[in-house]
Short mmCIF file of C-alpha atoms and ligand atoms in Angstrom, two decimals:
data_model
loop_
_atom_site.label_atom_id
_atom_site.label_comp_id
_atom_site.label_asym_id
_atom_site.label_seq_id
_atom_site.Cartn_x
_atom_site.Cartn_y
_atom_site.Cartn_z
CA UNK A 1 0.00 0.00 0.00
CA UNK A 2 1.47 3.53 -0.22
CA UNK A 3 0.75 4.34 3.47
CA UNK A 4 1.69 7.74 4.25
CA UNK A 5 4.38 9.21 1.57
CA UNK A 6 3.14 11.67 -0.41
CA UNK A 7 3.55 10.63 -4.52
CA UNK A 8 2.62 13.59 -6.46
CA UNK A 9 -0.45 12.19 -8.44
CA UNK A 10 -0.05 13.43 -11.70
CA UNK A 11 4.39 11.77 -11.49
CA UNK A 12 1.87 8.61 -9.96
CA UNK A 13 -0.64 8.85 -13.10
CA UNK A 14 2.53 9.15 -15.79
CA UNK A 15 4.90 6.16 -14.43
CA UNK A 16 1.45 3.80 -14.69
CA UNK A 17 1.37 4.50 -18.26
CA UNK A 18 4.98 5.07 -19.14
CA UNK A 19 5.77 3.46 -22.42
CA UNK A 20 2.38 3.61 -23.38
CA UNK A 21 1.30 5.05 -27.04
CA UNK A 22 0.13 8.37 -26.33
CA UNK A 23 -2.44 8.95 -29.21
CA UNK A 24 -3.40 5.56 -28.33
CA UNK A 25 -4.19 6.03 -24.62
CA UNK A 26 -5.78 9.39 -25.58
CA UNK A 27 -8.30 7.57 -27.71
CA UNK A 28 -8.68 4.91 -25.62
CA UNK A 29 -9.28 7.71 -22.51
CA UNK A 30 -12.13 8.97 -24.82
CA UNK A 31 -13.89 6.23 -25.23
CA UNK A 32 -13.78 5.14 -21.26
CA UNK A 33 -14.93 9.17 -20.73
CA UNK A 34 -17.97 8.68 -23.59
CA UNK A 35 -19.40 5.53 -21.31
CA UNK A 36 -18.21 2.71 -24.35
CA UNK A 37 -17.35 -0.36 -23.70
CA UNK A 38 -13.65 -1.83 -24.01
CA UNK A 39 -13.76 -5.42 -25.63
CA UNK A 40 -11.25 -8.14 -25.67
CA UNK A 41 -9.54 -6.99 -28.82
CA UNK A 42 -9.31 -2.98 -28.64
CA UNK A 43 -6.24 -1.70 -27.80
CA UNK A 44 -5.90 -0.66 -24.06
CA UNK A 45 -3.07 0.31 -21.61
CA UNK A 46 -0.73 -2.78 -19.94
CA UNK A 47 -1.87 -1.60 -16.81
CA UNK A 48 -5.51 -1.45 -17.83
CA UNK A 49 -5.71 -5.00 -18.43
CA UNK A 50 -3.26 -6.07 -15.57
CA UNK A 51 -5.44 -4.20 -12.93
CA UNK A 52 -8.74 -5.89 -14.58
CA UNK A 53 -7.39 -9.58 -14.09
CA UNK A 54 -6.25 -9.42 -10.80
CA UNK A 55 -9.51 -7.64 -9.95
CA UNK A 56 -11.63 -10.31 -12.08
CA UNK A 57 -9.63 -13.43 -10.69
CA UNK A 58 -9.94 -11.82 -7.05
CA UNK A 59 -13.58 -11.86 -7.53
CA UNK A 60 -13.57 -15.37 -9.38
CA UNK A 61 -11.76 -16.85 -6.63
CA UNK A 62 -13.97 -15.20 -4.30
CA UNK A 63 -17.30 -16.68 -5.20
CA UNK A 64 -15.96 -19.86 -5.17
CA UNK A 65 -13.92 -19.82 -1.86
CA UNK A 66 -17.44 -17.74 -1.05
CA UNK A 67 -19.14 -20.87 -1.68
CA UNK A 68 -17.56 -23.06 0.88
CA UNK A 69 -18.67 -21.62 4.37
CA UNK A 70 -22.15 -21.59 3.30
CA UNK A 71 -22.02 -25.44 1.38
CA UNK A 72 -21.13 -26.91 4.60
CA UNK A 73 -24.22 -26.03 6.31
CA UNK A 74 -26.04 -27.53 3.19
CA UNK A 75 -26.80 -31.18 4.73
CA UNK A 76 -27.81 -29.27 8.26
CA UNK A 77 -29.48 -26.34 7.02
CA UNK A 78 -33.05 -26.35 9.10
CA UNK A 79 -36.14 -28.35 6.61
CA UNK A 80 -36.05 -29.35 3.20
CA UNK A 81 -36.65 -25.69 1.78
CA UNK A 82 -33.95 -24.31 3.51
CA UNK A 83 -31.63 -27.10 2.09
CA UNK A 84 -33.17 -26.20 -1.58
CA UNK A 85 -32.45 -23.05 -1.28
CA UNK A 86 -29.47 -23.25 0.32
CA UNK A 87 -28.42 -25.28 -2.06
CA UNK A 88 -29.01 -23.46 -5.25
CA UNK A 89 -27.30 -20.82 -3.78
CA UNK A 90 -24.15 -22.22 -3.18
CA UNK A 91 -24.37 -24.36 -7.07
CA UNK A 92 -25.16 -20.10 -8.38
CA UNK A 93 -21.89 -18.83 -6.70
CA UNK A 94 -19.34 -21.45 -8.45
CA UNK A 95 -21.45 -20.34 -11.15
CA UNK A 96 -20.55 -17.12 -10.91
CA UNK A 97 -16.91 -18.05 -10.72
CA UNK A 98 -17.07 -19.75 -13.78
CA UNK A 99 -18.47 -16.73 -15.37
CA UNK A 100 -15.82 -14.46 -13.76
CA UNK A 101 -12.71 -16.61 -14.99
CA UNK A 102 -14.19 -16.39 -18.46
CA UNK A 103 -14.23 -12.99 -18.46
CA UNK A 104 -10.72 -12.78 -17.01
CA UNK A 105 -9.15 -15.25 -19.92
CA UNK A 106 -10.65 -12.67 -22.22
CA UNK A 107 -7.74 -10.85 -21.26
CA UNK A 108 -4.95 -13.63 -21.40
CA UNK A 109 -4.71 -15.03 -18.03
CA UNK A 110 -5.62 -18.74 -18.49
CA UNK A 111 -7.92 -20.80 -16.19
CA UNK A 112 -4.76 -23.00 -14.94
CA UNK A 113 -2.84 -20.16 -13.92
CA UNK A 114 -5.62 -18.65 -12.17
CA UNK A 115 -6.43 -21.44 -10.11
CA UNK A 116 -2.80 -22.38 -9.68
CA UNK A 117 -2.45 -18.58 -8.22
CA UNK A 118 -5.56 -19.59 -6.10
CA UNK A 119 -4.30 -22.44 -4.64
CA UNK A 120 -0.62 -22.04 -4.20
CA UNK A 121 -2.17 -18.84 -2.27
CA UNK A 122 -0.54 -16.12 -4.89
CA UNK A 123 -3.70 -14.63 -5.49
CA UNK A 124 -6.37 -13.20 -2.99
CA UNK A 125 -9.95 -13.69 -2.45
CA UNK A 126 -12.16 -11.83 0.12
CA UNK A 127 -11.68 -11.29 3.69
CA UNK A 128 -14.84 -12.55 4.37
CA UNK A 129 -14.71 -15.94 2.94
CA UNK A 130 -11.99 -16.54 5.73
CA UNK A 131 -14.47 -16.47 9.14
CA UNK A 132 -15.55 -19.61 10.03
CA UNK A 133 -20.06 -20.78 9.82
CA UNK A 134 -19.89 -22.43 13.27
CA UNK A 135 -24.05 -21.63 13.70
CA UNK A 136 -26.95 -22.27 11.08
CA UNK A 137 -27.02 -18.35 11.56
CA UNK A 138 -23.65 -17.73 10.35
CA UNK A 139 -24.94 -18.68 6.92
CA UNK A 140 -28.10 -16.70 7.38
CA UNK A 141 -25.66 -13.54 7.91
CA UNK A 142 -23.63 -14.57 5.13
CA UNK A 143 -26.66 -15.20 2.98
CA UNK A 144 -28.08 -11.06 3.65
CA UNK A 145 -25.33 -9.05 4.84
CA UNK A 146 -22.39 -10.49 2.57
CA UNK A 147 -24.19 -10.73 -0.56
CA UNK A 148 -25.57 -7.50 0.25
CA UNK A 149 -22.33 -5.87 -0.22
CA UNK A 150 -21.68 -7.80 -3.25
CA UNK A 151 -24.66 -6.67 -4.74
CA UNK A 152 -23.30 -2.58 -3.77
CA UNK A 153 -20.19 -3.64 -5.57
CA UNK A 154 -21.01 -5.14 -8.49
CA UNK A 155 -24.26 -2.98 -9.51
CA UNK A 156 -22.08 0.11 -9.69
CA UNK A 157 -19.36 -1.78 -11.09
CA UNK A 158 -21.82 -3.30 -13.87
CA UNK A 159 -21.57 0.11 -15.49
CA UNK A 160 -17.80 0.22 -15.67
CA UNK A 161 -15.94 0.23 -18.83
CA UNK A 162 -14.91 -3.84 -19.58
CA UNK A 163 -17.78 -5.30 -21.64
CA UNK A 164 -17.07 -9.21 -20.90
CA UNK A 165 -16.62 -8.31 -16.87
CA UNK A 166 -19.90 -5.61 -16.64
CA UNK A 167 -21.47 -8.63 -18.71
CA UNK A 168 -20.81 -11.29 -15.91
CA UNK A 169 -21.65 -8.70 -12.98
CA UNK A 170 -25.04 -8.30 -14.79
CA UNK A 171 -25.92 -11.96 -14.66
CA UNK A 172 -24.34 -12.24 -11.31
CA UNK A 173 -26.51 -9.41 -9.80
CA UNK A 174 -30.28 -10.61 -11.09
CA UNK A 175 -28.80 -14.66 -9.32
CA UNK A 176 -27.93 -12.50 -5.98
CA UNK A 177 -30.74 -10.26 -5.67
CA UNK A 178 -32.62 -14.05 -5.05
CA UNK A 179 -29.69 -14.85 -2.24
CA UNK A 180 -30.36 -11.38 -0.97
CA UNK A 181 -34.05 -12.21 -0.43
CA UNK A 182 -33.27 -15.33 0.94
CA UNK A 183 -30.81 -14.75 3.73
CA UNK A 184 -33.48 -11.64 4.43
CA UNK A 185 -36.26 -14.04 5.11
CA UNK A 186 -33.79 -16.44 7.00
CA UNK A 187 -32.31 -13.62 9.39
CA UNK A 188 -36.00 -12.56 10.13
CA UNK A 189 -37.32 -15.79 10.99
CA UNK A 190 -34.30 -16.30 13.90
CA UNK A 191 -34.27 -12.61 14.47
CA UNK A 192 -38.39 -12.70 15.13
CA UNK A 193 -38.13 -16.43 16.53
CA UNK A 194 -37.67 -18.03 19.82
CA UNK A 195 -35.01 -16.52 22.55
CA UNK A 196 -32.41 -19.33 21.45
CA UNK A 197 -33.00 -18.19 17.92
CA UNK A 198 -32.66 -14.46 18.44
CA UNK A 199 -29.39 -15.18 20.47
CA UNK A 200 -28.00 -17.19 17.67
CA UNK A 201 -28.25 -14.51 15.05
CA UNK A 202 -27.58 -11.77 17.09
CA UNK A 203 -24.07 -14.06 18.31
CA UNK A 204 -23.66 -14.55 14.53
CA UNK A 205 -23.98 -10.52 13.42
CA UNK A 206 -21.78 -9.79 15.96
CA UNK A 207 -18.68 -11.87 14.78
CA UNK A 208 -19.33 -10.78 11.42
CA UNK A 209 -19.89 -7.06 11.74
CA UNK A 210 -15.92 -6.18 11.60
CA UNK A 211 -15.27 -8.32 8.13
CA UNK A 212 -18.03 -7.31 6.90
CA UNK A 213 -16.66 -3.39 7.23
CA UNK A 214 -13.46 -4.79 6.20
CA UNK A 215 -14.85 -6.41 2.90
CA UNK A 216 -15.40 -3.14 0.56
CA UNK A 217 -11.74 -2.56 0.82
CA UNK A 218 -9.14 -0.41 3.27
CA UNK A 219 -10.09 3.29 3.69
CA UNK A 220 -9.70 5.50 0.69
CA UNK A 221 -6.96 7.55 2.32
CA UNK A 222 -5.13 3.93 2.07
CA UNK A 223 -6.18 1.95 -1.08
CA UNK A 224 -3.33 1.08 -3.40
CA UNK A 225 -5.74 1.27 -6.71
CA UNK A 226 -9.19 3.13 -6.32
CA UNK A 227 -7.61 6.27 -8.33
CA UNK A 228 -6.54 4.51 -11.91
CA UNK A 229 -9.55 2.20 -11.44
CA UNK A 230 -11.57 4.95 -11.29
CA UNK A 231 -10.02 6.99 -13.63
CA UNK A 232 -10.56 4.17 -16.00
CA UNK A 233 -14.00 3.13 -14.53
CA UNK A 234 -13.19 -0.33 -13.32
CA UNK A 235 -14.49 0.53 -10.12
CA UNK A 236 -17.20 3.04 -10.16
CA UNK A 237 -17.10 4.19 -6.65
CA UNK A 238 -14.73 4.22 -4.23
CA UNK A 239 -14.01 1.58 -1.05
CA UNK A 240 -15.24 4.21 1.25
CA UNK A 241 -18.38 5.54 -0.71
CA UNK A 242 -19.29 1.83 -1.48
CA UNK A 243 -19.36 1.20 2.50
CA UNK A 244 -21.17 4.30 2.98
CA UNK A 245 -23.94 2.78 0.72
CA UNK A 246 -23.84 0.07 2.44
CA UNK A 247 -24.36 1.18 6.15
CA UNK A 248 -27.11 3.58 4.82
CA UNK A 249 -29.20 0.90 3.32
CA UNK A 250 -28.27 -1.64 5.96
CA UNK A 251 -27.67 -0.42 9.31
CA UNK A 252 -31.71 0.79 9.68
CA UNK A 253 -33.04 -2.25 8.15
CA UNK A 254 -30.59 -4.12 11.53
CA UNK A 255 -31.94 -2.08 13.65
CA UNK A 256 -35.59 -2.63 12.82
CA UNK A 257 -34.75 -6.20 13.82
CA UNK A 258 -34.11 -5.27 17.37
CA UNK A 259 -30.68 -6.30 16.85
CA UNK A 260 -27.70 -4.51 17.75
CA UNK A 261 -24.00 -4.01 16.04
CA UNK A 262 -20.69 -4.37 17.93
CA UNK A 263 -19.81 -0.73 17.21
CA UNK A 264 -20.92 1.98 19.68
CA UNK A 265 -19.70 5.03 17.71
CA UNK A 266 -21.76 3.80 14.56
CA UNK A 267 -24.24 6.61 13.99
CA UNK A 268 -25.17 8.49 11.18
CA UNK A 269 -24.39 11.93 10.66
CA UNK A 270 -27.45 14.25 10.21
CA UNK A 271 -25.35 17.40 9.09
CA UNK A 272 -23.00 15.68 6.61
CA UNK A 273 -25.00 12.50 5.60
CA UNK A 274 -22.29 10.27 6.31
CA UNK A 275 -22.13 7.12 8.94
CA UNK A 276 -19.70 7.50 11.53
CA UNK A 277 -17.49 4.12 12.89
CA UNK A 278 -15.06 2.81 14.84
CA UNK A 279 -12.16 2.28 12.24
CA UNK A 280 -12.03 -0.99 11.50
CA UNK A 281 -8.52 -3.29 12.60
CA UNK A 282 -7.06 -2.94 9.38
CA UNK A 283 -4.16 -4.49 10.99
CA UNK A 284 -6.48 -7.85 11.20
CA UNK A 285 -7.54 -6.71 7.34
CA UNK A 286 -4.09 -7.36 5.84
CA UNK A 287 -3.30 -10.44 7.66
CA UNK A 288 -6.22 -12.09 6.65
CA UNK A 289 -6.25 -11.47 2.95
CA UNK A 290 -2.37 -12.01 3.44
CA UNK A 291 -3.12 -15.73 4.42
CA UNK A 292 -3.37 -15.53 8.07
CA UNK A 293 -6.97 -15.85 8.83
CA UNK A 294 -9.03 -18.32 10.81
CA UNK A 295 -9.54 -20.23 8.21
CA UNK A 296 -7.46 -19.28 4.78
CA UNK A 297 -5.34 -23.07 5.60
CA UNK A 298 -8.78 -24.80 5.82
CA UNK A 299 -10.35 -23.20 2.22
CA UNK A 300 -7.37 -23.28 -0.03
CA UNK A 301 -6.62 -27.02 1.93
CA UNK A 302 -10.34 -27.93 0.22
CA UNK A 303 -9.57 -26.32 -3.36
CA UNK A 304 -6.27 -28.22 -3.90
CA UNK A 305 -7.71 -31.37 -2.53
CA UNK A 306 -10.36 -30.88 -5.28
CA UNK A 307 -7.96 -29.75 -7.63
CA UNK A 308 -6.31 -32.86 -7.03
CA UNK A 309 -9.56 -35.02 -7.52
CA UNK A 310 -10.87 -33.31 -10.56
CA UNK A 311 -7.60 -34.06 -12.15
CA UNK A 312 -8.03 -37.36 -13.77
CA UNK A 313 -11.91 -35.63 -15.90
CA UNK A 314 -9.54 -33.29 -17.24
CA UNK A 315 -6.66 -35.91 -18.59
CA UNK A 316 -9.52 -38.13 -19.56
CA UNK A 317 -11.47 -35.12 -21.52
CA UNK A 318 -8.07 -34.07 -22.61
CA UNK A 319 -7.78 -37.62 -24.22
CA UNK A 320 -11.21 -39.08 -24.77
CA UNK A 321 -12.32 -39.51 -28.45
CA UNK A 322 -14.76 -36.33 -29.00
CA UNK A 323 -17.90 -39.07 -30.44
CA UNK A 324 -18.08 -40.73 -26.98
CA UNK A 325 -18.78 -37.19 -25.38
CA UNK A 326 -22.76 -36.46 -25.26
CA UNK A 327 -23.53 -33.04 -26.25
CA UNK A 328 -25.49 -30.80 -23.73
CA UNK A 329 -29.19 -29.94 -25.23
N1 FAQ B 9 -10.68 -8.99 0.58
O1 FAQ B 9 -6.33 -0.87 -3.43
P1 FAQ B 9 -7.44 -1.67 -2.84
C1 FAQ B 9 -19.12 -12.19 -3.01
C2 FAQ B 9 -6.92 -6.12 -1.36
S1 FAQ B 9 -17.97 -11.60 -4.08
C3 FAQ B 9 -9.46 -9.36 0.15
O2 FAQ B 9 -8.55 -0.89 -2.23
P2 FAQ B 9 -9.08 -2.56 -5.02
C4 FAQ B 9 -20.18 -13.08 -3.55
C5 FAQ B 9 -6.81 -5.73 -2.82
O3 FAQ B 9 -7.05 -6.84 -3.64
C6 FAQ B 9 -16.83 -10.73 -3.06
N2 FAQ B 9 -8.57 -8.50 -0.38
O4 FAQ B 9 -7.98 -2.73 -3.89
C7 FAQ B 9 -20.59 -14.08 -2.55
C8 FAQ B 9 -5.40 -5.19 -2.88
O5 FAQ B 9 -4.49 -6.27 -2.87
P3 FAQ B 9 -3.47 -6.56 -4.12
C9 FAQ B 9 -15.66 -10.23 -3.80
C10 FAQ B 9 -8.95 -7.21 -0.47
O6 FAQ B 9 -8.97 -3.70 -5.94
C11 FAQ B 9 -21.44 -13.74 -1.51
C12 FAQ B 9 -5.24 -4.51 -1.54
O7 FAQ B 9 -6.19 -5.11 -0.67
N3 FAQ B 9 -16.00 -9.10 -4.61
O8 FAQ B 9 -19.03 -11.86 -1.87
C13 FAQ B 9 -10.22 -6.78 -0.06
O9 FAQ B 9 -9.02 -1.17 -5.58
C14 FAQ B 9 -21.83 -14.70 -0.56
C15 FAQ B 9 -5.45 -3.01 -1.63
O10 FAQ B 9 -6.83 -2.68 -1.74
C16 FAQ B 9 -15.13 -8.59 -5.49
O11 FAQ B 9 -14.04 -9.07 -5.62
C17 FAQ B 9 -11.09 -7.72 0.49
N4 FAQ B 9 -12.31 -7.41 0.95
O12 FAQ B 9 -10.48 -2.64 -4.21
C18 FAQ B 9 -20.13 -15.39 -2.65
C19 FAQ B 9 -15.62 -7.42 -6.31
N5 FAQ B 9 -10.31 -5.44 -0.28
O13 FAQ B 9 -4.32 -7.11 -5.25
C20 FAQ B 9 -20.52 -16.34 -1.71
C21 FAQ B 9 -14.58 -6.89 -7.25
C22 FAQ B 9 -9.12 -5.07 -0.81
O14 FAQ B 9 -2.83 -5.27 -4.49
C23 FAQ B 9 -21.36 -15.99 -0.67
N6 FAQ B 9 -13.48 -6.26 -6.57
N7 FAQ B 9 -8.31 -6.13 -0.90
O15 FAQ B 9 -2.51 -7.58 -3.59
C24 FAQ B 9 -13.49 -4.96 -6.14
O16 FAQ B 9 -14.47 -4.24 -6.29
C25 FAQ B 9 -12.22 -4.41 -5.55
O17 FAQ B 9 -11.16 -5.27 -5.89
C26 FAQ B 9 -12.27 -4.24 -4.00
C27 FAQ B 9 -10.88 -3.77 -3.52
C28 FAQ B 9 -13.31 -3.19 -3.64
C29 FAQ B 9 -12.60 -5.57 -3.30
#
């Protein structure tokens, strides 16, 4: 991160695209500044591409590391609807992965190296996808509050400039607005339920409240890339606007459930607008995406082993004679 030393921002703006053609980059600047789309094969900046796979294959790996928490309440989840539900859910977010590393091999990255990155722990994933689902609640929480903040992300991120990755974020957003409703109706039937109930998911919000505030990204007096993603309308808001959003539309509809958040300076501004928080531990931030979280060993432990397992489908699609594979309808 660049911490605290000052880096003039236009010297910052010029060594990203040093080398670059500069009749090129103007036109290409044009175009992001009209609202058109960049596809696979127009010319755009090194760094423009470089900052949209690691972004893209963050967010891959995140939906289906995302998955895992939730798919192990799947057999335990509370009736049969629940466990449909619950269920389609989780079989939606590795869909959305798959969508996500399409769009990042669009821009050269294959899907080996991705997941190799993924599971030799080179690449990140989100924060979130690190906390452990010890109650049936957890998942409830997860099921609202996390795709919540997915769905602040990526419908303001839809809008950006990369056709193939506003593409996937549009399909993405209709499948989570149905996860959104779901967790909604799970957290209000503990949250309105018996004592036990109400205890769970208020025991549940309250270990997820601080990654949750951690998951739209570090504060924007701190964040490495908001500015050129921005500038090139990757990301259309920043880290600290999205979580902004996020505790406006939120935080009320928490309260209205009679249940409380582990933050006794959160309060909303009347004069400025703005919710006011504790700062979150963004000391606990960069150790968890760094690999040091409750449970990164455990997830990335699960992807290799099924990594491993999956291996012999590939060889044997890699090999098999094309007439003995049935097509889909
Ligand atoms: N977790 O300079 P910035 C979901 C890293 S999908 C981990 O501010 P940027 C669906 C960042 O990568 C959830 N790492 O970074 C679901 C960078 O590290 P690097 C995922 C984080 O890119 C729901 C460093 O910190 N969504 O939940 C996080 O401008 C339920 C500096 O940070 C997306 O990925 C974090 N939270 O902004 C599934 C959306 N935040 O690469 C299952 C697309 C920051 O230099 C169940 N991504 N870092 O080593 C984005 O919008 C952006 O990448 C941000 C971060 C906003 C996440």
């Amino acid at each position: 991160m660049y911490g605290n030393a000052y880096i003039d921002p236009n010297e910052k703006a010029n060594s990203i695209v040093a080398g670059e053609d500069p009749e090129k980059l103007t036109e290409f600047e044009t175009r992001i500044s009209k609202g058109e789309k960049i596809e696979p094969k127009d010319w755009m900046p090194k760094e423009y591409r470089k900052q949209l796979i690691r972004m893209i294959e963050q967010h891959a790996h995140s939906e289906i590391i995302g998955a895992l928490p939730e798919g192990t309440w799947i057999t335990r989840a509370p009736g049969f609807q629940r466990k449909l539900a619950l269920m389609a859910k989780v079989q939606d977010e590795v869909g959305h992965a798959q969508l996500l590393y399409s769009a990042a091999e669009t821009l050269g990255k294959s899907r080996e190296a991705m997941i190799n990155d993924l599971i030799t722990g080179k690449s990140k994933y989100s924060n979130v996808f690190n906390y452990p689902a010890f109650e049936w609640a957890d998942a409830c929480i997860i099921a609202w509050l996390i795709d919540a903040g997915a769905i602040i992300n990526q419908v303001a991120n839809a809008k950006g400039s990369y056709g193939p990755y506003c593409r996937a974020l549009d399909r993405i957003c209709t499948e989570e607005s149905f996860h959104l409703k779901y967790g909604h109706d799970a957290v209000v039937t503990l949250a309105t339920g018996t004592p036990y109930q109400r205890n769970m998911v208020q025991e549940a919000l309250t270990r997820w409240w601080p990654p949750i505030m951690h998951f739209f990204g570090p504060s924007d007096k701190i964040s490495q890339h908001t500015e050129i993603l921005m500038k090139w309308k990757v990301k259309m808001a920043s880290n600290d606007d999205m979580r902004q959003q996020y505790l406006n539309m939120y935080v009320p509809k928490i309260w209205d459930l009679g249940l409380t958040l582990p933050d006794p300076n959160l309060k909303k501004n009347e004069e400025t607008g703005k919710w006011e928080y504790t700062e979150p531990d963004w000391d606990e931030f960069k150790r968890v995406i760094n690999g040091d979280g409750p449970c990164n060993a455990e997830r990335l432990a699960v992807r290799r082993n099924s990594e491993e397992r999956g291996r012999w489908v590939r060889e044997a699609l890699k090999t098999a004679d094309t007439k003995y594979i049935v097509p889909l309808a």
